[in-house]
Amino acid sequence: MAKSRIGRAEQRNGWLFIAPTLVLLGLFMVYPIVWSLWMSFQTGRGMNHSFGGFTNIIRLTQDPVFLRALTNTGIFLVVQVPIMIVLALLFAAALNNPKLRFRGFFRTAIFLPCVTSLVAYSILFKSMFASDGVINDLAIMLHLMDAPISWLGDPFWARTVIILAITWRWTGYNMIFYLAAIQNIDKSIYEAARIDGVPAWARFRYITLPMLKPVILFTTVISTIGTLQLFDEVNNITTGGPSDSTLTLSLYIYNLTFKFMPSLGYAATVSYVIVILVAVLSFLQFLVAKDRKA
Amino acid sequence: MSRVFAQARSGLVYAGLSLAAFVSIFPFFWMLVGTTNTAPDIIKGKITFGSALFDNITNLFAQVDMVQVFWNSTFLAIVGTVLTLAISSLAGYAFEMFPSKTRERVFAVLLLTLSIPFAAIMVPLFVMMAKLTLINTFTAILLPSIASVFIIFYFRQATKAFPHELRDAAKIDGLKEWQIFLYIYLPVMRSTYAAAIIIVFMANWNNYLWPLIVLQTNENKTLTLVVSSLASSYYPDYGVVMVATVLATLPTIIVFFLLQRRFVEGLTGSVK
């Protein structure tokens, strides 16, 4: 009897404590995502819209700008995420060596880009990659190239700058996760391997990497979601140009809603493409990770 | 032979790390040098300190009401952080302390929303705020960010380490649940709060896309928005931009160097 009263009080408190959260998330997360789904079947301009069935989905497949944004986002994803994760792993492995000198300095230096805001570092990159700017000067001085490159004026190089920028900003962030995870690995495993004469690269390949798999999966999923939402960098470094070569899905949704004549239904359809991509890619990454385990 | 090999390898490691450190630090150096140079010099890639610092600062303050802008950013970051921590830590605590099957299902749904990108909800959110006539208000900026699933998850994980005996003892002493949360849990978990404050403060301070959509008049703009708009004009005055960038970056750098360990704990703590 007494116990059930306490139980009921606990139940009540449990709901009371999470009530503000549930109200806020319901209003500002669940409602918008459901509204978005409904909206993606509406056509029309501004606030005037009517049911359009699959009109928006058909429009997607014929919209060259959307297809370019999708391709660009795909390129950023496929090229940038693996480069960054491999770099972060290498740095983490190197910094884990207790005999390494200036360890604290290296760790802080590589992590430092994480404290900048996305807008601030984007602007630094934009100014450094100006056509007669400091990067061209340094590269020519070091004989890395003969003539200056028009970094932000050429589709290929503009994409390269975006990839370099994101890698600069996020490698240290991922490295910190790997470093924390490596330090949790039981040292005796390495001792045993060393005594058995397993070389360093093999210890990395057959002990460190498998032990880090959950963290690598976590960071891959986070990076994938982040890349699919890429906005701040492209809007501030290239504004999607030249000729839409760095336009991303998020920037396209922004343009559809706030730059052009607002086409809310179509913008909602494009945003659902991101939702579906995030869901499918996260699921695939989990499948791959599970498969390797078996 | 193998010693030569090991030495070569360690040389390679040092070279790689030094290059990475140089690349990581160079943009910061570039930013500081830039504050002292004129716009044409910056665009030409001058990497030595110049004498335009005073002019750049004067020009920035002449173009933008910096006191107002700095206050806007500070206000949003501080109020946003306090509200987010209050609401989200309460929820994280409750999910762990009052287990029930239904709430467990609710929690699973919350975790699913973590993968919903902001781009997918920004259009409906904007329409909603327009209907509520909240466009161009700080309320519209704050409301969608207060309940943070990430922070709820973070607090739930941290609460697993909170000693339940403390709660039992407090209950015997006649404390109500909200008193236990306020007077027992909060002080005990202060390092968790410190790490969460850093994460949320930085996210709010650096927030760009949502304020860009919502805040439309100059007197409401945040520092991040001002930096972005100064740099996006056709001929940006980069000297002025660099001073603004330093001001925008300074608070987070200070927080980072003061609380470096907490900072790193905050980033990695939630996945342990």
XYZ file of C-alpha atoms in Angstrom:
566
model
C 0.000 0.000 0.000
C 2.635 2.478 1.146
C 4.908 1.263 -1.570
C 2.395 1.828 -4.327
C 1.827 5.368 -3.106
C 5.549 6.036 -3.375
C 5.494 4.380 -6.777
C 2.720 6.660 -7.912
C 4.536 9.725 -6.591
C 7.637 8.613 -8.512
C 5.578 8.198 -11.657
C 4.137 11.666 -11.256
C 7.518 13.250 -10.620
C 9.022 11.361 -13.521
C 6.507 12.888 -15.913
C 6.611 16.335 -14.265
C 10.382 16.579 -14.637
C 10.336 15.752 -18.334
C 7.128 17.643 -19.145
C 8.816 20.925 -20.193
C 11.138 18.983 -22.497
C 8.284 17.025 -24.057
C 6.227 20.163 -24.680
C 9.160 22.019 -26.259
C 10.296 19.093 -28.404
C 6.734 18.394 -29.441
C 6.242 21.972 -30.607
C 9.646 22.684 -32.113
C 10.799 19.270 -33.343
C 7.982 16.774 -33.843
C 5.388 19.208 -35.174
C 7.772 20.783 -37.741
C 8.956 17.427 -39.045
C 5.368 16.202 -39.496
C 4.344 19.556 -41.030
C 7.296 19.245 -43.387
C 6.099 15.842 -44.561
C 2.594 17.179 -45.231
C 4.045 20.297 -46.869
C 6.196 18.292 -49.253
C 3.006 17.202 -51.023
C 1.842 20.800 -51.452
C 2.584 23.052 -54.393
C 2.301 26.798 -54.813
C 4.123 29.978 -53.929
C 4.353 31.647 -50.538
C 1.427 30.880 -48.271
C -0.891 29.927 -51.138
C -0.634 26.230 -51.715
C -2.718 23.235 -52.624
C -2.311 19.476 -52.679
C 0.015 18.508 -55.490
C 0.491 14.782 -55.015
C 3.886 13.720 -56.285
C 4.475 16.942 -58.247
C 7.354 17.964 -55.990
C 9.023 14.575 -56.193
C 8.819 14.641 -59.986
C 10.198 18.183 -59.930
C 13.164 16.917 -57.862
C 14.214 14.426 -60.505
C 14.131 17.111 -63.209
C 15.709 19.941 -61.240
C 19.357 20.305 -62.381
C 20.196 22.607 -59.446
C 18.934 20.040 -56.935
C 20.870 17.268 -58.663
C 24.021 19.410 -58.556
C 23.504 20.147 -54.846
C 23.012 16.431 -54.222
C 26.170 15.548 -56.187
C 28.223 18.217 -54.390
C 27.058 17.018 -50.984
C 27.913 13.453 -52.058
C 31.402 14.509 -53.169
C 32.060 16.305 -49.868
C 30.866 13.241 -47.986
C 32.835 10.622 -49.909
C 36.087 12.592 -50.119
C 36.211 14.595 -46.909
C 34.947 12.220 -44.201
C 37.433 9.375 -44.915
C 40.403 11.777 -45.198
C 39.514 13.394 -41.904
C 38.957 10.135 -40.045
C 42.225 8.599 -41.267
C 44.144 11.762 -40.309
C 42.472 11.881 -36.899
C 43.338 8.210 -36.278
C 46.973 8.733 -37.277
C 47.324 11.784 -35.022
C 45.656 9.972 -32.136
C 47.951 6.948 -32.540
C 51.044 9.185 -32.677
C 49.973 11.300 -29.702
C 49.221 8.250 -27.596
C 52.929 7.409 -27.384
C 53.945 8.482 -23.850
C 57.564 8.933 -24.955
C 56.597 11.529 -27.539
C 58.046 14.953 -26.782
C 55.868 18.120 -26.906
C 52.828 15.866 -26.678
C 50.674 18.453 -24.906
C 51.629 21.128 -27.405
C 50.795 18.966 -30.434
C 47.493 17.887 -28.929
C 46.409 21.419 -28.070
C 47.542 22.778 -31.445
C 45.658 20.167 -33.471
C 42.564 20.580 -31.318
C 42.636 24.388 -31.420
C 40.623 24.807 -34.682
C 37.600 23.372 -32.801
C 37.233 26.517 -30.723
C 36.555 28.731 -33.737
C 33.032 29.407 -34.886
C 32.147 27.986 -38.285
C 31.549 31.472 -39.652
C 34.820 32.900 -38.278
C 37.053 30.192 -39.711
C 35.169 30.260 -43.021
C 36.040 33.926 -43.381
C 39.682 33.281 -42.503
C 39.803 30.628 -45.224
C 38.089 32.892 -47.717
C 40.698 35.594 -47.177
C 43.649 33.183 -47.192
C 42.556 31.640 -50.488
C 42.065 34.984 -52.264
C 43.448 34.868 -55.825
C 46.630 36.788 -54.976
C 46.439 35.843 -51.310
C 48.683 34.203 -48.791
C 48.145 30.558 -49.778
C 49.151 31.234 -53.379
C 52.187 33.215 -52.150
C 53.318 30.446 -49.794
C 52.738 27.676 -52.339
C 54.727 29.518 -55.007
C 57.487 30.348 -52.550
C 57.782 26.650 -51.633
C 57.748 25.726 -55.359
C 54.585 23.676 -54.901
C 53.164 25.362 -57.996
C 54.316 27.785 -60.683
C 51.376 30.144 -61.112
C 48.697 31.308 -58.679
C 45.462 29.324 -58.646
C 42.098 31.057 -58.724
C 40.924 28.982 -55.759
C 37.433 30.353 -55.383
C 36.860 31.017 -59.077
C 37.268 27.464 -60.319
C 34.731 24.709 -59.534
C 37.331 22.032 -58.764
C 39.496 24.266 -56.557
C 36.498 25.816 -54.816
C 35.400 22.313 -53.767
C 38.965 21.598 -52.682
C 38.989 24.703 -50.465
C 35.717 23.630 -48.819
C 37.114 20.147 -48.180
C 40.377 21.565 -46.788
C 38.445 23.964 -44.569
C 36.173 21.312 -43.054
C 39.136 18.992 -42.546
C 41.036 21.784 -40.764
C 38.099 22.484 -38.453
C 37.086 18.936 -37.502
C 40.153 16.642 -37.552
C 41.199 17.636 -34.017
C 37.654 17.127 -32.782
C 37.594 13.535 -34.024
C 41.136 12.952 -32.780
C 40.063 13.770 -29.210
C 37.444 10.996 -29.352
C 40.002 8.465 -30.610
C 42.587 9.567 -28.070
C 40.113 9.097 -25.209
C 39.131 5.671 -26.556
C 42.746 4.511 -27.092
C 43.560 5.411 -23.516
C 40.766 3.131 -22.353
C 42.279 0.102 -24.093
C 43.911 -2.330 -21.672
C 47.701 -1.789 -21.831
C 48.413 -5.479 -21.175
C 47.091 -6.405 -24.631
C 49.829 -4.264 -26.193
C 52.416 -5.712 -23.792
C 51.480 -9.248 -24.781
C 51.622 -8.362 -28.473
C 55.007 -6.669 -28.065
C 56.432 -9.717 -26.289
C 55.130 -11.905 -29.113
C 57.047 -9.648 -31.524
C 54.059 -8.068 -33.253
C 55.330 -4.978 -35.121
C 53.907 -1.531 -34.401
C 51.823 -1.208 -37.587
C 50.240 -4.614 -36.928
C 49.437 -3.659 -33.340
C 47.687 -0.581 -34.723
C 45.895 -2.578 -37.406
C 44.859 -5.628 -35.360
C 44.461 -4.203 -31.827
C 43.848 -0.454 -31.908
C 41.529 -0.290 -34.929
C 39.177 -3.118 -33.874
C 38.997 -1.735 -30.325
C 38.153 1.704 -31.680
C 35.393 0.463 -33.959
C 32.466 1.782 -31.879
C 34.043 5.247 -31.657
C 34.937 5.267 -35.346
C 31.340 4.362 -36.123
C 30.067 7.107 -33.826
C 32.299 9.778 -35.378
C 31.487 8.588 -38.899
C 27.767 8.926 -38.236
C 28.243 12.369 -36.631
C 30.422 13.535 -39.543
C 27.957 12.192 -42.096
C 25.077 14.066 -40.481
C 27.244 17.184 -40.250
C 28.298 17.015 -43.892
C 24.726 16.477 -45.088
C 23.811 19.693 -43.251
C 26.794 21.695 -44.534
C 25.776 25.350 -44.680
C 27.914 27.871 -42.758
C 31.129 27.169 -44.674
C 29.728 27.204 -48.190
C 27.541 30.216 -47.510
C 30.509 32.203 -46.201
C 33.405 30.974 -48.360
C 31.817 30.534 -51.784
C 28.057 31.237 -51.420
C 27.628 27.999 -53.339
C 29.594 29.127 -56.393
C 31.188 29.248 -58.820
C 28.242 28.140 -60.964
C 26.713 26.088 -58.117
C 29.806 23.866 -57.828
C 29.755 24.072 -54.015
C 25.995 24.414 -53.534
C 24.827 22.036 -50.790
C 21.356 20.727 -49.991
C 21.009 22.958 -46.922
C 22.062 26.041 -48.855
C 19.619 25.149 -51.629
C 16.755 24.828 -49.117
C 17.758 28.199 -47.678
C 17.805 29.772 -51.145
C 14.458 28.201 -52.068
C 12.842 29.593 -48.948
C 14.525 32.906 -48.273
C 16.257 34.059 -51.477
C 13.949 33.126 -54.366
C 10.160 33.378 -54.483
C 9.394 31.137 -51.506
C 8.401 27.686 -52.629
C 7.762 26.116 -49.223
C 6.361 22.807 -50.454
C 9.307 22.139 -52.704
C 11.783 23.258 -50.008
C 10.140 20.759 -47.631
C 10.562 18.014 -50.237
C 14.268 18.782 -50.576
C 14.629 18.765 -46.793
C 13.077 15.303 -46.656
C 15.795 14.145 -49.021
C 18.271 15.036 -46.256
C 16.193 13.240 -43.616
C 16.052 10.096 -45.751
C 19.760 10.278 -46.602
C 20.700 10.630 -42.919
C 18.491 7.679 -41.996
C 19.731 5.416 -44.804
C 23.423 6.272 -44.390
C 23.369 5.882 -40.594
C 21.617 2.530 -41.003
C 24.140 1.366 -43.623
C 27.058 2.410 -41.428
C 25.624 0.401 -38.544
C 25.127 -2.603 -40.830
C 28.708 -2.422 -42.080
C 30.007 -2.203 -38.520
C 27.885 -5.145 -37.409
C 28.893 -7.218 -40.400
C 32.616 -6.745 -39.709
C 32.090 -7.929 -36.163
C 30.561 -11.264 -37.196
C 69.453 -1.652 -38.782
C 66.084 -1.714 -37.051
C 67.248 1.199 -34.881
C 67.911 3.323 -37.948
C 64.471 2.357 -39.141
C 62.858 3.293 -35.817
C 64.661 6.636 -35.825
C 63.522 7.382 -39.352
C 59.982 6.547 -38.351
C 60.028 8.740 -35.288
C 61.480 11.558 -37.409
C 58.562 11.111 -39.768
C 56.103 11.238 -36.858
C 57.618 14.502 -35.591
C 57.619 16.003 -39.091
C 53.970 15.052 -39.637
C 52.848 16.380 -36.264
C 54.815 19.604 -36.702
C 53.247 20.178 -40.098
C 49.787 19.497 -38.646
C 50.448 21.884 -35.751
C 51.675 24.563 -38.160
C 48.622 24.186 -40.406
C 46.325 24.246 -37.367
C 47.841 27.388 -35.873
C 48.532 29.374 -39.053
C 44.950 30.689 -39.553
C 45.012 32.053 -35.979
C 48.277 33.825 -36.720
C 46.772 35.049 -39.990
C 43.788 36.442 -38.112
C 45.971 38.354 -35.626
C 48.269 39.708 -38.349
C 45.190 40.697 -40.337
C 43.882 42.950 -37.595
C 46.987 45.143 -38.049
C 46.921 45.337 -41.850
C 44.866 47.236 -44.423
C 42.361 45.375 -46.606
C 44.504 45.536 -49.787
C 47.516 44.153 -47.866
C 45.444 41.273 -46.480
C 44.172 40.332 -49.913
C 47.761 40.414 -51.190
C 48.722 37.968 -48.460
C 50.955 40.136 -46.266
C 52.065 38.004 -43.312
C 53.914 40.595 -41.273
C 52.366 42.887 -38.694
C 51.334 46.306 -40.030
C 50.221 49.546 -38.429
C 46.511 49.664 -39.305
C 45.192 48.116 -36.085
C 43.881 51.380 -34.662
C 42.216 52.358 -37.952
C 40.589 48.930 -38.278
C 39.160 49.114 -34.772
C 37.866 52.675 -35.323
C 36.315 51.707 -38.646
C 34.604 48.668 -37.160
C 33.056 50.704 -34.355
C 32.027 53.392 -36.843
C 30.268 50.865 -39.096
C 28.604 48.687 -36.487
C 27.114 49.351 -33.066
C 29.525 46.863 -31.515
C 28.357 47.350 -27.928
C 24.805 46.406 -28.915
C 25.953 43.494 -31.070
C 28.258 42.122 -28.392
C 25.462 42.429 -25.847
C 23.022 40.572 -28.156
C 25.416 37.654 -28.548
C 26.227 37.574 -24.848
C 22.586 37.783 -23.796
C 21.475 35.007 -26.157
C 24.387 32.764 -25.203
C 23.947 33.193 -21.436
C 20.141 33.036 -21.274
C 20.115 30.165 -23.769
C 22.682 28.246 -21.728
C 20.845 28.726 -18.426
C 17.472 27.672 -19.872
C 18.897 24.705 -21.777
C 20.734 23.395 -18.741
C 17.738 23.863 -16.436
C 15.216 22.103 -18.676
C 17.461 19.459 -20.228
C 19.352 18.421 -17.092
C 16.028 18.022 -15.279
C 14.859 15.664 -18.012
C 18.130 13.714 -18.120
C 17.955 13.281 -14.339
C 14.337 12.098 -14.459
C 14.878 9.580 -17.270
C 17.578 7.909 -15.172
C 16.111 8.347 -11.668
C 12.469 7.444 -12.304
C 12.643 4.477 -14.644
C 9.434 3.364 -16.336
C 8.683 1.430 -19.495
C 6.729 4.238 -21.152
C 9.407 6.819 -20.441
C 12.021 4.422 -21.797
C 10.095 4.358 -25.091
C 9.816 8.137 -25.058
C 13.572 8.324 -24.563
C 14.171 6.041 -27.556
C 12.054 8.369 -29.700
C 14.023 11.371 -28.430
C 17.275 9.696 -29.458
C 15.858 9.184 -32.946
C 15.273 12.937 -33.281
C 19.031 13.448 -32.851
C 19.429 12.473 -36.479
C 16.914 15.013 -37.772
C 18.966 17.730 -39.447
C 18.115 21.322 -38.652
C 17.724 22.060 -42.359
C 14.719 19.742 -42.370
C 12.781 21.703 -39.773
C 13.922 25.265 -40.390
C 11.220 26.072 -42.961
C 8.275 24.971 -40.770
C 9.897 26.605 -37.743
C 10.169 29.854 -39.656
C 6.515 29.717 -40.755
C 5.505 28.927 -37.179
C 7.468 31.872 -35.762
C 5.990 34.136 -38.429
C 2.471 33.075 -37.401
C 3.307 33.734 -33.758
C 4.752 37.134 -34.839
C 8.027 36.186 -33.195
C 10.229 36.933 -36.207
C 13.101 39.253 -35.267
C 12.813 38.407 -31.563
C 15.224 36.666 -29.206
C 12.354 34.446 -28.059
C 12.259 32.843 -31.496
C 15.999 32.149 -31.280
C 15.805 30.631 -27.812
C 12.604 28.531 -27.919
C 13.677 25.745 -30.315
C 17.051 25.252 -28.619
C 16.050 24.913 -24.944
C 15.135 21.225 -24.998
C 18.356 19.688 -26.291
C 18.265 15.933 -26.769
C 22.044 15.850 -26.813
C 22.263 17.515 -23.380
C 19.464 15.298 -22.016
C 21.401 12.242 -23.169
C 24.595 13.679 -21.701
C 22.973 14.201 -18.292
C 21.323 10.808 -18.319
C 24.717 9.154 -18.883
C 26.300 11.249 -16.122
C 23.443 10.513 -13.695
C 24.267 6.789 -13.875
C 27.286 7.640 -11.683
C 25.222 9.656 -9.179
C 25.065 7.737 -5.866
C 21.461 6.697 -5.252
C 22.110 6.495 -1.490
C 22.277 10.280 -1.444
C 18.762 10.486 -2.784
C 17.473 7.820 -0.384
C 19.029 9.619 2.601
C 17.566 12.945 1.531
C 14.151 11.322 1.182
C 14.321 9.953 4.714
C 15.162 13.483 5.829
C 11.893 14.569 4.238
C 13.152 16.420 1.162
C 10.813 16.632 -1.814
C 11.978 15.447 -5.233
C 12.555 18.970 -6.569
C 14.540 19.830 -3.436
C 16.690 16.754 -3.907
C 17.386 17.835 -7.482
C 18.174 21.407 -6.519
C 20.113 20.970 -3.282
C 21.714 17.539 -3.620
C 22.021 16.612 -7.306
C 23.039 20.010 -8.663
C 26.017 20.619 -6.322
C 27.237 17.026 -6.628
C 27.150 17.144 -10.437
C 28.835 20.517 -10.854
C 31.624 19.198 -13.070
C 29.022 17.708 -15.417
C 27.289 21.066 -15.467
C 30.580 22.847 -16.158
C 31.266 20.661 -19.195
C 27.688 21.075 -20.442
C 27.859 24.852 -19.994
C 30.897 24.965 -22.269
C 29.205 22.912 -24.999
C 25.934 24.847 -24.929
C 27.519 28.276 -24.548
C 29.759 27.669 -27.570
C 26.896 26.341 -29.661
C 24.765 29.381 -28.830
C 27.562 31.890 -29.269
C 28.447 30.471 -32.691
C 24.896 29.805 -33.873
C 24.486 31.073 -37.434
C 21.755 29.629 -39.663
C 18.732 30.094 -37.380
C 19.635 33.665 -36.284
C 20.371 34.464 -39.938
C 16.792 33.516 -40.791
C 15.082 35.036 -37.753
C 16.983 38.210 -36.830
C 16.395 40.800 -39.499
C 17.139 44.265 -38.143
C 20.643 45.544 -37.369
C 20.020 46.269 -33.700
C 19.125 42.608 -33.120
C 22.031 41.008 -35.005
C 24.554 38.813 -33.231
C 28.317 39.037 -33.585
C 28.387 35.944 -35.798
C 25.869 37.518 -38.175
C 27.810 40.780 -38.262
C 31.095 39.016 -39.053
C 29.382 37.140 -41.852
C 27.711 40.187 -43.369
C 30.863 42.331 -43.140
C 32.781 39.662 -45.043
C 30.112 39.061 -47.677
C 29.974 42.572 -49.103
C 31.332 42.949 -52.620
C 34.593 44.572 -51.483
C 34.938 43.465 -47.883
C 37.194 45.605 -45.682
C 39.177 42.648 -44.397
C 41.024 44.686 -41.773
C 37.691 45.467 -40.124
C 36.504 41.889 -40.670
C 39.601 40.518 -38.903
C 39.003 42.681 -35.825
C 35.384 41.474 -35.691
C 36.542 37.870 -36.143
C 38.951 38.182 -33.218
C 36.131 39.546 -31.043
C 33.884 36.659 -32.106
C 36.551 34.030 -31.411
C 38.010 35.457 -28.200
C 35.341 34.295 -25.706
C 35.513 30.666 -26.804
C 39.319 30.687 -26.861
C 39.409 32.088 -23.326
C 36.924 29.474 -22.121
C 38.990 26.793 -23.833
C 42.284 27.748 -22.218
C 40.733 28.276 -18.784
C 38.811 25.009 -18.743
C 40.745 22.851 -21.187
C 40.227 19.584 -19.329
C 36.499 20.140 -18.769
C 36.214 21.097 -22.409
C 37.626 17.806 -23.612
C 35.626 15.866 -21.019
C 32.498 17.588 -22.230
C 33.143 16.571 -25.811
C 33.961 12.948 -25.137
C 31.998 12.314 -21.938
C 28.748 11.459 -23.622
C 30.065 8.489 -25.574
C 31.888 6.686 -22.784
